[in-house]
JSON list of C-alpha atoms and ligand atoms in Angstrom, two decimals:
[
{"chain": "A", "resi": 1483, "resn": "MET", "atom": "CA", "xyz": [88.41, 61.29, 109.75]},
{"chain": "A", "resi": 1484, "resn": "ARG", "atom": "CA", "xyz": [86.53, 58.11, 110.91]},
{"chain": "A", "resi": 1485, "resn": "VAL", "atom": "CA", "xyz": [85.36, 55.62, 109.04]},
{"chain": "A", "resi": 1486, "resn": "GLU", "atom": "CA", "xyz": [81.71, 56.27, 110.22]},
{"chain": "A", "resi": 1487, "resn": "ASP", "atom": "CA", "xyz": [82.12, 59.90, 109.00]},
{"chain": "A", "resi": 1488, "resn": "GLU", "atom": "CA", "xyz": [82.94, 59.19, 105.53]},
{"chain": "A", "resi": 1489, "resn": "LEU", "atom": "CA", "xyz": [81.18, 60.58, 102.72]},
{"chain": "A", "resi": 1490, "resn": "VAL", "atom": "CA", "xyz": [79.87, 57.57, 100.81]},
{"chain": "A", "resi": 1491, "resn": "VAL", "atom": "CA", "xyz": [78.40, 58.39, 97.45]},
{"chain": "A", "resi": 1492, "resn": "ILE", "atom": "CA", "xyz": [76.89, 54.84, 96.72]},
{"chain": "A", "resi": 1493, "resn": "PRO", "atom": "CA", "xyz": [74.32, 54.61, 98.82]},
{"chain": "A", "resi": 1494, "resn": "SER", "atom": "CA", "xyz": [72.45, 51.51, 97.02]},
{"chain": "A", "resi": 1495, "resn": "GLU", "atom": "CA", "xyz": [72.65, 49.61, 93.67]},
{"chain": "A", "resi": 1496, "resn": "SER", "atom": "CA", "xyz": [69.50, 51.45, 92.30]},
{"chain": "A", "resi": 1497, "resn": "GLN", "atom": "CA", "xyz": [70.76, 55.10, 93.16]},
{"chain": "A", "resi": 1498, "resn": "GLN", "atom": "CA", "xyz": [73.20, 56.06, 90.98]},
{"chain": "A", "resi": 1499, "resn": "PHE", "atom": "CA", "xyz": [75.40, 59.32, 91.37]},
{"chain": "A", "resi": 1500, "resn": "ARG", "atom": "CA", "xyz": [76.52, 61.04, 87.71]},
{"chain": "A", "resi": 1501, "resn": "SER", "atom": "CA", "xyz": [78.42, 63.73, 89.62]},
{"chain": "A", "resi": 1502, "resn": "ILE", "atom": "CA", "xyz": [78.67, 65.32, 92.91]},
{"chain": "A", "resi": 1503, "resn": "ILE", "atom": "CA", "xyz": [78.60, 68.81, 94.19]},
{"chain": "A", "resi": 1504, "resn": "GLU", "atom": "CA", "xyz": [80.23, 69.66, 97.37]},
{"chain": "A", "resi": 1505, "resn": "CYS", "atom": "CA", "xyz": [79.55, 72.24, 99.81]},
{"chain": "A", "resi": 1506, "resn": "ASN", "atom": "CA", "xyz": [81.80, 75.09, 99.30]},
{"chain": "A", "resi": 1507, "resn": "GLU", "atom": "CA", "xyz": [82.88, 79.06, 100.63]},
{"chain": "A", "resi": 1508, "resn": "LEU", "atom": "CA", "xyz": [79.10, 80.18, 99.56]},
{"chain": "A", "resi": 1509, "resn": "CYS", "atom": "CA", "xyz": [77.42, 77.86, 101.71]},
{"chain": "A", "resi": 1510, "resn": "GLU", "atom": "CA", "xyz": [75.76, 78.22, 104.77]},
{"chain": "A", "resi": 1511, "resn": "CYS", "atom": "CA", "xyz": [76.61, 74.95, 106.50]},
{"chain": "A", "resi": 1512, "resn": "GLN", "atom": "CA", "xyz": [78.61, 74.65, 109.60]},
{"chain": "A", "resi": 1513, "resn": "ILE", "atom": "CA", "xyz": [81.67, 73.41, 108.43]},
{"chain": "A", "resi": 1514, "resn": "SER", "atom": "CA", "xyz": [82.70, 71.12, 111.02]},
{"chain": "A", "resi": 1515, "resn": "GLN", "atom": "CA", "xyz": [79.49, 69.28, 110.84]},
{"chain": "A", "resi": 1516, "resn": "CYS", "atom": "CA", "xyz": [79.55, 69.11, 107.23]},
{"chain": "A", "resi": 1517, "resn": "LEU", "atom": "CA", "xyz": [79.54, 65.76, 105.26]},
{"chain": "A", "resi": 1518, "resn": "ASN", "atom": "CA", "xyz": [79.75, 67.03, 102.08]},
{"chain": "A", "resi": 1519, "resn": "ARG", "atom": "CA", "xyz": [82.88, 68.23, 101.89]},
{"chain": "A", "resi": 1520, "resn": "ARG", "atom": "CA", "xyz": [85.46, 65.33, 101.33]},
{"chain": "A", "resi": 1521, "resn": "VAL", "atom": "CA", "xyz": [87.50, 65.65, 97.90]},
{"chain": "A", "resi": 1522, "resn": "GLN", "atom": "CA", "xyz": [88.38, 69.26, 99.03]},
{"chain": "A", "resi": 1523, "resn": "TYR", "atom": "CA", "xyz": [90.52, 67.79, 101.75]},
{"chain": "A", "resi": 1524, "resn": "GLY", "atom": "CA", "xyz": [92.60, 65.82, 99.62]},
{"chain": "A", "resi": 1525, "resn": "PRO", "atom": "CA", "xyz": [93.29, 62.15, 99.29]},
{"chain": "A", "resi": 1526, "resn": "ARG", "atom": "CA", "xyz": [92.79, 59.53, 102.29]},
{"chain": "A", "resi": 1527, "resn": "GLN", "atom": "CA", "xyz": [95.49, 58.05, 104.06]},
{"chain": "A", "resi": 1528, "resn": "LYS", "atom": "CA", "xyz": [97.50, 54.94, 103.75]},
{"chain": "A", "resi": 1529, "resn": "LEU", "atom": "CA", "xyz": [97.84, 54.79, 100.15]},
{"chain": "A", "resi": 1530, "resn": "GLU", "atom": "CA", "xyz": [100.95, 53.43, 98.86]},
{"chain": "A", "resi": 1531, "resn": "VAL", "atom": "CA", "xyz": [102.40, 53.53, 95.56]},
{"chain": "A", "resi": 1532, "resn": "PHE", "atom": "CA", "xyz": [104.01, 49.86, 94.61]},
{"chain": "A", "resi": 1533, "resn": "GLU", "atom": "CA", "xyz": [105.75, 47.46, 91.72]},
{"chain": "A", "resi": 1534, "resn": "SER", "atom": "CA", "xyz": [102.83, 45.63, 90.77]},
{"chain": "A", "resi": 1535, "resn": "SER", "atom": "CA", "xyz": [103.88, 42.01, 89.70]},
{"chain": "A", "resi": 1536, "resn": "LEU", "atom": "CA", "xyz": [99.93, 41.93, 87.71]},
{"chain": "A", "resi": 1537, "resn": "TYR", "atom": "CA", "xyz": [100.86, 45.15, 85.77]},
{"chain": "A", "resi": 1538, "resn": "LYS", "atom": "CA", "xyz": [104.70, 44.75, 85.39]},
{"chain": "A", "resi": 1539, "resn": "SER", "atom": "CA", "xyz": [104.83, 48.70, 86.34]},
{"chain": "A", "resi": 1540, "resn": "LYS", "atom": "CA", "xyz": [104.09, 50.93, 88.96]},
{"chain": "A", "resi": 1541, "resn": "GLY", "atom": "CA", "xyz": [100.60, 50.62, 90.85]},
{"chain": "A", "resi": 1542, "resn": "LEU", "atom": "CA", "xyz": [98.67, 52.03, 93.88]},
{"chain": "A", "resi": 1543, "resn": "ARG", "atom": "CA", "xyz": [97.22, 49.84, 96.73]},
{"chain": "A", "resi": 1544, "resn": "THR", "atom": "CA", "xyz": [95.77, 50.47, 100.22]},
{"chain": "A", "resi": 1545, "resn": "THR", "atom": "CA", "xyz": [97.04, 49.36, 103.27]},
{"chain": "A", "resi": 1546, "resn": "ALA", "atom": "CA", "xyz": [94.17, 49.87, 105.38]},
{"chain": "A", "resi": 1547, "resn": "TYR", "atom": "CA", "xyz": [90.27, 48.83, 104.63]},
{"chain": "A", "resi": 1548, "resn": "ILE", "atom": "CA", "xyz": [88.30, 51.27, 102.65]},
{"chain": "A", "resi": 1549, "resn": "PRO", "atom": "CA", "xyz": [84.41, 51.28, 102.88]},
{"chain": "A", "resi": 1550, "resn": "ARG", "atom": "CA", "xyz": [82.57, 50.74, 99.70]},
{"chain": "A", "resi": 1551, "resn": "GLY", "atom": "CA", "xyz": [81.41, 54.40, 98.34]},
{"chain": "A", "resi": 1552, "resn": "ALA", "atom": "CA", "xyz": [84.58, 56.22, 100.25]},
{"chain": "A", "resi": 1553, "resn": "PHE", "atom": "CA", "xyz": [86.56, 58.79, 98.75]},
{"chain": "A", "resi": 1554, "resn": "ILE", "atom": "CA", "xyz": [90.03, 57.49, 97.58]},
{"chain": "A", "resi": 1555, "resn": "CYS", "atom": "CA", "xyz": [92.18, 60.56, 95.92]},
{"chain": "A", "resi": 1556, "resn": "GLU", "atom": "CA", "xyz": [91.60, 63.05, 92.88]},
{"chain": "A", "resi": 1557, "resn": "TYR", "atom": "CA", "xyz": [92.98, 62.17, 89.57]},
{"chain": "A", "resi": 1558, "resn": "ALA", "atom": "CA", "xyz": [95.01, 65.33, 89.18]},
{"chain": "A", "resi": 1559, "resn": "GLY", "atom": "CA", "xyz": [97.07, 66.92, 86.87]},
{"chain": "A", "resi": 1560, "resn": "GLU", "atom": "CA", "xyz": [97.03, 69.51, 84.04]},
{"chain": "A", "resi": 1561, "resn": "LEU", "atom": "CA", "xyz": [94.08, 70.31, 82.27]},
{"chain": "A", "resi": 1562, "resn": "LEU", "atom": "CA", "xyz": [94.36, 70.28, 78.31]},
{"chain": "A", "resi": 1563, "resn": "THR", "atom": "CA", "xyz": [92.51, 71.62, 75.70]},
{"chain": "A", "resi": 1564, "resn": "PRO", "atom": "CA", "xyz": [91.16, 68.49, 73.49]},
{"chain": "A", "resi": 1565, "resn": "SER", "atom": "CA", "xyz": [94.03, 69.62, 70.83]},
{"chain": "A", "resi": 1566, "resn": "GLU", "atom": "CA", "xyz": [97.11, 69.85, 73.14]},
{"chain": "A", "resi": 1567, "resn": "ALA", "atom": "CA", "xyz": [95.60, 66.11, 74.33]},
{"chain": "A", "resi": 1568, "resn": "GLN", "atom": "CA", "xyz": [95.81, 65.06, 70.82]},
{"chain": "A", "resi": 1569, "resn": "ARG", "atom": "CA", "xyz": [99.32, 66.49, 70.27]},
{"chain": "A", "resi": 1570, "resn": "ARG", "atom": "CA", "xyz": [100.17, 64.74, 73.44]},
{"chain": "A", "resi": 1571, "resn": "ILE", "atom": "CA", "xyz": [98.71, 61.63, 72.74]},
{"chain": "A", "resi": 1572, "resn": "LYS", "atom": "CA", "xyz": [100.54, 61.51, 69.54]},
{"chain": "A", "resi": 1573, "resn": "ILE", "atom": "CA", "xyz": [103.80, 62.05, 70.83]},
{"chain": "A", "resi": 1574, "resn": "ILE", "atom": "CA", "xyz": [103.16, 59.24, 73.63]},
{"chain": "A", "resi": 1575, "resn": "ASP", "atom": "CA", "xyz": [102.12, 56.96, 70.93]},
{"chain": "A", "resi": 1576, "resn": "GLU", "atom": "CA", "xyz": [104.84, 57.49, 68.64]},
{"chain": "A", "resi": 1577, "resn": "SER", "atom": "CA", "xyz": [107.55, 56.80, 71.50]},
{"chain": "A", "resi": 1578, "resn": "CYS", "atom": "CA", "xyz": [105.77, 53.89, 73.28]},
{"chain": "A", "resi": 1579, "resn": "GLN", "atom": "CA", "xyz": [105.37, 55.60, 76.26]},
{"chain": "A", "resi": 1580, "resn": "MET", "atom": "CA", "xyz": [103.05, 55.10, 79.19]},
{"chain": "A", "resi": 1581, "resn": "ASN", "atom": "CA", "xyz": [99.64, 57.00, 79.13]},
{"chain": "A", "resi": 1582, "resn": "TYR", "atom": "CA", "xyz": [98.72, 59.45, 81.98]},
{"chain": "A", "resi": 1583, "resn": "ILE", "atom": "CA", "xyz": [96.00, 61.46, 79.83]},
{"chain": "A", "resi": 1584, "resn": "LEU", "atom": "CA", "xyz": [92.45, 60.75, 81.04]},
{"chain": "A", "resi": 1585, "resn": "CYS", "atom": "CA", "xyz": [89.19, 62.48, 79.44]},
{"chain": "A", "resi": 1586, "resn": "LEU", "atom": "CA", "xyz": [86.24, 62.21, 81.89]},
{"chain": "A", "resi": 1587, "resn": "TYR", "atom": "CA", "xyz": [82.85, 62.92, 79.47]},
{"chain": "A", "resi": 1588, "resn": "GLU", "atom": "CA", "xyz": [79.68, 64.28, 80.90]},
{"chain": "A", "resi": 1589, "resn": "HIS", "atom": "CA", "xyz": [76.46, 64.14, 78.98]},
{"chain": "A", "resi": 1590, "resn": "SER", "atom": "CA", "xyz": [73.82, 66.62, 79.77]},
{"chain": "A", "resi": 1591, "resn": "LYS", "atom": "CA", "xyz": [72.59, 68.88, 76.80]},
{"chain": "A", "resi": 1592, "resn": "THR", "atom": "CA", "xyz": [75.93, 69.35, 75.67]},
{"chain": "A", "resi": 1593, "resn": "ARG", "atom": "CA", "xyz": [78.87, 66.96, 76.03]},
{"chain": "A", "resi": 1594, "resn": "LEU", "atom": "CA", "xyz": [81.47, 68.44, 78.53]},
{"chain": "A", "resi": 1595, "resn": "ILE", "atom": "CA", "xyz": [84.97, 67.10, 78.50]},
{"chain": "A", "resi": 1596, "resn": "THR", "atom": "CA", "xyz": [87.39, 67.78, 80.86]},
{"chain": "A", "resi": 1597, "resn": "ILE", "atom": "CA", "xyz": [91.18, 66.10, 80.17]},
{"chain": "A", "resi": 1598, "resn": "VAL", "atom": "CA", "xyz": [93.50, 65.35, 82.95]},
{"chain": "A", "resi": 1599, "resn": "ASP", "atom": "CA", "xyz": [97.14, 65.40, 82.57]},
{"chain": "A", "resi": 1600, "resn": "PRO", "atom": "CA", "xyz": [99.19, 63.90, 85.26]},
{"chain": "A", "resi": 1601, "resn": "SER", "atom": "CA", "xyz": [102.44, 62.83, 83.50]},
{"chain": "A", "resi": 1602, "resn": "LYS", "atom": "CA", "xyz": [104.48, 66.08, 84.90]},
{"chain": "A", "resi": 1603, "resn": "ARG", "atom": "CA", "xyz": [102.30, 67.30, 87.37]},
{"chain": "A", "resi": 1604, "resn": "GLY", "atom": "CA", "xyz": [100.14, 65.13, 89.06]},
{"chain": "A", "resi": 1605, "resn": "ASN", "atom": "CA", "xyz": [99.19, 63.09, 92.27]},
{"chain": "A", "resi": 1606, "resn": "ILE", "atom": "CA", "xyz": [99.28, 59.52, 93.44]},
{"chain": "A", "resi": 1607, "resn": "GLY", "atom": "CA", "xyz": [96.00, 59.16, 91.17]},
{"chain": "A", "resi": 1608, "resn": "ARG", "atom": "CA", "xyz": [98.34, 59.05, 88.13]},
{"chain": "A", "resi": 1609, "resn": "TYR", "atom": "CA", "xyz": [99.44, 55.53, 89.78]},
{"chain": "A", "resi": 1610, "resn": "LEU", "atom": "CA", "xyz": [95.90, 53.70, 89.19]},
{"chain": "A", "resi": 1611, "resn": "ASN", "atom": "CA", "xyz": [96.19, 50.78, 86.53]},
{"chain": "A", "resi": 1612, "resn": "HIS", "atom": "CA", "xyz": [93.24, 50.12, 84.33]},
{"chain": "A", "resi": 1613, "resn": "SER", "atom": "CA", "xyz": [91.07, 47.07, 85.28]},
{"chain": "A", "resi": 1614, "resn": "CYS", "atom": "CA", "xyz": [87.94, 45.22, 83.18]},
{"chain": "A", "resi": 1615, "resn": "GLN", "atom": "CA", "xyz": [86.84, 44.47, 86.76]},
{"chain": "A", "resi": 1616, "resn": "PRO", "atom": "CA", "xyz": [87.79, 47.50, 88.58]},
{"chain": "A", "resi": 1617, "resn": "ASN", "atom": "CA", "xyz": [87.40, 47.93, 92.78]},
{"chain": "A", "resi": 1618, "resn": "CYS", "atom": "CA", "xyz": [86.93, 51.89, 91.87]},
{"chain": "A", "resi": 1619, "resn": "LYS", "atom": "CA", "xyz": [85.07, 54.24, 90.21]},
{"chain": "A", "resi": 1620, "resn": "ILE", "atom": "CA", "xyz": [85.65, 57.95, 88.91]},
{"chain": "A", "resi": 1621, "resn": "LEU", "atom": "CA", "xyz": [83.27, 61.05, 89.51]},
{"chain": "A", "resi": 1622, "resn": "PRO", "atom": "CA", "xyz": [82.83, 64.29, 88.29]},
{"chain": "A", "resi": 1623, "resn": "VAL", "atom": "CA", "xyz": [83.34, 66.43, 92.25]},
{"chain": "A", "resi": 1624, "resn": "ARG", "atom": "CA", "xyz": [82.47, 70.52, 91.60]},
{"chain": "A", "resi": 1625, "resn": "THR", "atom": "CA", "xyz": [83.88, 72.25, 94.58]},
{"chain": "A", "resi": 1626, "resn": "ASN", "atom": "CA", "xyz": [84.56, 75.81, 94.10]},
{"chain": "A", "resi": 1627, "resn": "CYS", "atom": "CA", "xyz": [84.77, 75.61, 90.30]},
{"chain": "A", "resi": 1628, "resn": "PRO", "atom": "CA", "xyz": [82.52, 74.65, 87.27]},
{"chain": "A", "resi": 1629, "resn": "ILE", "atom": "CA", "xyz": [85.46, 72.73, 85.89]},
{"chain": "A", "resi": 1630, "resn": "PRO", "atom": "CA", "xyz": [85.06, 68.90, 88.00]},
{"chain": "A", "resi": 1631, "resn": "LYS", "atom": "CA", "xyz": [87.70, 67.31, 89.85]},
{"chain": "A", "resi": 1632, "resn": "ILE", "atom": "CA", "xyz": [88.26, 63.65, 88.82]},
{"chain": "A", "resi": 1633, "resn": "GLY", "atom": "CA", "xyz": [87.27, 61.92, 92.10]},
{"chain": "A", "resi": 1634, "resn": "ILE", "atom": "CA", "xyz": [88.21, 58.09, 92.71]},
{"chain": "A", "resi": 1635, "resn": "PHE", "atom": "CA", "xyz": [85.79, 56.58, 94.96]},
{"chain": "A", "resi": 1636, "resn": "ALA", "atom": "CA", "xyz": [85.48, 53.03, 96.32]},
{"chain": "A", "resi": 1637, "resn": "LYS", "atom": "CA", "xyz": [83.08, 50.97, 94.34]},
{"chain": "A", "resi": 1638, "resn": "ARG", "atom": "CA", "xyz": [82.81, 48.08, 96.82]},
{"chain": "A", "resi": 1639, "resn": "ASP", "atom": "CA", "xyz": [84.68, 47.32, 100.03]},
{"chain": "A", "resi": 1640, "resn": "ILE", "atom": "CA", "xyz": [88.68, 47.29, 99.47]},
{"chain": "A", "resi": 1641, "resn": "PHE", "atom": "CA", "xyz": [90.53, 45.03, 101.82]},
{"chain": "A", "resi": 1642, "resn": "ALA", "atom": "CA", "xyz": [94.34, 46.06, 103.04]},
{"chain": "A", "resi": 1643, "resn": "ASN", "atom": "CA", "xyz": [96.88, 45.54, 100.34]},
{"chain": "A", "resi": 1644, "resn": "GLU", "atom": "CA", "xyz": [94.21, 45.27, 97.70]},
{"chain": "A", "resi": 1645, "resn": "GLU", "atom": "CA", "xyz": [95.41, 47.10, 94.46]},
{"chain": "A", "resi": 1646, "resn": "LEU", "atom": "CA", "xyz": [93.42, 49.80, 93.69]},
{"chain": "A", "resi": 1647, "resn": "CYS", "atom": "CA", "xyz": [92.17, 50.12, 89.96]},
{"chain": "A", "resi": 1648, "resn": "PHE", "atom": "CA", "xyz": [89.36, 51.48, 87.38]},
{"chain": "A", "resi": 1649, "resn": "HIS", "atom": "CA", "xyz": [88.20, 51.23, 84.44]},
{"chain": "A", "resi": 1650, "resn": "TYR", "atom": "CA", "xyz": [90.04, 53.92, 81.99]},
{"chain": "A", "resi": 1651, "resn": "ALA", "atom": "CA", "xyz": [86.56, 54.10, 80.11]},
{"chain": "A", "resi": 1652, "resn": "GLY", "atom": "CA", "xyz": [83.95, 53.82, 82.75]},
{"chain": "A", "resi": 1653, "resn": "GLU", "atom": "CA", "xyz": [81.95, 50.53, 82.84]},
{"chain": "A", "resi": 1654, "resn": "ASP", "atom": "CA", "xyz": [78.53, 52.31, 81.95]},
{"chain": "A", "resi": 1655, "resn": "ASN", "atom": "CA", "xyz": [79.50, 53.80, 78.61]},
{"chain": "A", "resi": 1656, "resn": "TYR", "atom": "CA", "xyz": [82.30, 51.26, 77.40]},
{"chain": "A", "resi": 1657, "resn": "ASN", "atom": "CA", "xyz": [82.16, 51.77, 74.02]},
{"chain": "A", "resi": 1658, "resn": "GLY", "atom": "CA", "xyz": [83.55, 48.79, 72.94]},
{"chain": "A", "resi": 1659, "resn": "MET", "atom": "CA", "xyz": [86.80, 50.20, 71.36]},
{"chain": "A", "resi": 1660, "resn": "LEU", "atom": "CA", "xyz": [89.27, 47.96, 71.73]},
{"chain": "A", "resi": 1661, "resn": "ASN", "atom": "CA", "xyz": [92.53, 49.53, 69.79]},
{"chain": "A", "resi": 1662, "resn": "GLY", "atom": "CA", "xyz": [95.01, 50.15, 73.01]},
{"chain": "A", "resi": 1663, "resn": "LYS", "atom": "CA", "xyz": [97.67, 47.71, 74.30]},
{"chain": "A", "resi": 1664, "resn": "PRO", "atom": "CA", "xyz": [97.17, 44.48, 75.72]},
{"chain": "A", "resi": 1665, "resn": "CYS", "atom": "CA", "xyz": [95.39, 44.36, 79.21]},
{"chain": "A", "resi": 1666, "resn": "LEU", "atom": "CA", "xyz": [96.99, 42.41, 81.84]},
{"chain": "A", "resi": 1667, "resn": "CYS", "atom": "CA", "xyz": [94.21, 43.05, 84.57]},
{"chain": "A", "resi": 1668, "resn": "GLY", "atom": "CA", "xyz": [93.60, 39.29, 84.69]},
{"chain": "A", "resi": 1669, "resn": "SER", "atom": "CA", "xyz": [89.63, 39.54, 84.98]},
{"chain": "A", "resi": 1670, "resn": "ILE", "atom": "CA", "xyz": [87.57, 36.86, 84.18]},
{"chain": "A", "resi": 1671, "resn": "HIS", "atom": "CA", "xyz": [85.82, 39.67, 82.16]},
{"chain": "A", "resi": 1672, "resn": "CYS", "atom": "CA", "xyz": [88.52, 41.04, 80.68]},
{"chain": "A", "resi": 1673, "resn": "ASN", "atom": "CA", "xyz": [88.27, 42.65, 77.43]},
{"chain": "A", "resi": 1674, "resn": "GLY", "atom": "CA", "xyz": [91.53, 42.01, 76.13]},
{"chain": "A", "resi": 1675, "resn": "PHE", "atom": "CA", "xyz": [93.27, 45.36, 75.74]},
{"chain": "A", "resi": 1676, "resn": "ILE", "atom": "CA", "xyz": [93.39, 48.77, 77.85]},
{"chain": "A", "resi": 1677, "resn": "PRO", "atom": "CA", "xyz": [90.80, 51.17, 76.05]},
{"chain": "A", "resi": 1678, "resn": "ASN", "atom": "CA", "xyz": [92.10, 53.85, 74.66]},
{"chain": "A", "resi": 1679, "resn": "THR", "atom": "CA", "xyz": [91.85, 57.65, 75.35]},
{"chain": "A", "resi": 1680, "resn": "GLU", "atom": "CA", "xyz": [88.94, 58.81, 72.99]},
{"chain": "A", "resi": 1681, "resn": "ILE", "atom": "CA", "xyz": [89.13, 62.66, 72.42]},
{"chain": "B", "resi": 1234, "resn": "SAM", "atom": "C1", "xyz": [97.72, 55.88, 84.39]},
{"chain": "B", "resi": 1234, "resn": "SAM", "atom": "S1", "xyz": [99.25, 54.87, 84.58]},
{"chain": "B", "resi": 1234, "resn": "SAM", "atom": "C2", "xyz": [99.08, 53.91, 85.76]},
{"chain": "B", "resi": 1234, "resn": "SAM", "atom": "C3", "xyz": [100.48, 53.70, 86.42]},
{"chain": "B", "resi": 1234, "resn": "SAM", "atom": "C4", "xyz": [101.67, 53.02, 85.85]},
{"chain": "B", "resi": 1234, "resn": "SAM", "atom": "N1", "xyz": [101.53, 51.49, 85.49]},
{"chain": "B", "resi": 1234, "resn": "SAM", "atom": "C5", "xyz": [102.90, 53.37, 86.20]},
{"chain": "B", "resi": 1234, "resn": "SAM", "atom": "O1", "xyz": [103.75, 52.47, 86.54]},
{"chain": "B", "resi": 1234, "resn": "SAM", "atom": "O2", "xyz": [102.87, 54.51, 85.99]},
{"chain": "B", "resi": 1234, "resn": "SAM", "atom": "C6", "xyz": [98.66, 54.03, 82.48]},
{"chain": "B", "resi": 1234, "resn": "SAM", "atom": "C7", "xyz": [99.53, 53.25, 81.97]},
{"chain": "B", "resi": 1234, "resn": "SAM", "atom": "O3", "xyz": [100.22, 52.03, 83.16]},
{"chain": "B", "resi": 1234, "resn": "SAM", "atom": "C8", "xyz": [99.91, 50.78, 82.19]},
{"chain": "B", "resi": 1234, "resn": "SAM", "atom": "N2", "xyz": [98.70, 49.83, 82.24]},
{"chain": "B", "resi": 1234, "resn": "SAM", "atom": "C9", "xyz": [97.50, 50.60, 83.45]},
{"chain": "B", "resi": 1234, "resn": "SAM", "atom": "N3", "xyz": [96.85, 49.69, 83.06]},
{"chain": "B", "resi": 1234, "resn": "SAM", "atom": "C10", "xyz": [97.23, 48.55, 82.33]},
{"chain": "B", "resi": 1234, "resn": "SAM", "atom": "C11", "xyz": [96.47, 47.37, 81.99]},
{"chain": "B", "resi": 1234, "resn": "SAM", "atom": "N4", "xyz": [95.26, 47.02, 82.59]},
{"chain": "B", "resi": 1234, "resn": "SAM", "atom": "N5", "xyz": [97.20, 46.22, 81.73]},
{"chain": "B", "resi": 1234, "resn": "SAM", "atom": "C12", "xyz": [98.58, 46.60, 81.24]},
{"chain": "B", "resi": 1234, "resn": "SAM", "atom": "N6", "xyz": [99.28, 48.06, 81.30]},
{"chain": "B", "resi": 1234, "resn": "SAM", "atom": "C13", "xyz": [98.47, 48.60, 82.28]},
{"chain": "B", "resi": 1234, "resn": "SAM", "atom": "C14", "xyz": [99.79, 51.22, 80.77]},
{"chain": "B", "resi": 1234, "resn": "SAM", "atom": "O4", "xyz": [101.28, 51.43, 80.56]},
{"chain": "B", "resi": 1234, "resn": "SAM", "atom": "C15", "xyz": [99.67, 52.33, 80.78]},
{"chain": "B", "resi": 1234, "resn": "SAM", "atom": "O5", "xyz": [99.59, 53.32, 79.72]}
]
């Protein structure tokens, strides 16, 4: 895929997308011409897991330019119920392990929650670290199923060798709970702590 063919989901500062519905097998569009199918084709190329000196653990970086709004990869993993997530988080906290469980909230008439745990089954999305001033953001993306995939998109133009990171609590609805581990993101806007997974 050429850069100019990419699905760009953030066309302007004023127009904010909250979720994406991709074309699917029920659409009458021409698949070869359709620009509304990106997440369903999998992660972009030139992503690399590396030892991040900033975060003192593994991270994910790009070895090529990524334009603002482009899809990077899915945060893929096992889907959990809230009670199973709470059970696993208790074990993680008690044994001081890394926490990979991500809760995505969508607010409509009711609150939808999607909980993903990539710690045992997942993809490279699990290596993105948290930053208080991130270069990526997450969005719910529906393809053939009402349960959304968690898509990771470039929040700005990203250059080769930059580490990819997103705000674990979502910047828009950050609730100010700072009970997590100390944050190593190094941003001048750092809140001091990684946001807790709230269920
Ligand atoms: C989803 S994993 C990210 C990948 C992880 N660094 C690894 O080596 O597999 C989340 C874990 O990474 C670490 N981490 C992520 N963001 C961090 C940050 N801003 N400051 C300190 N540690 C962070 C924490 O241990 C957290 O539980």
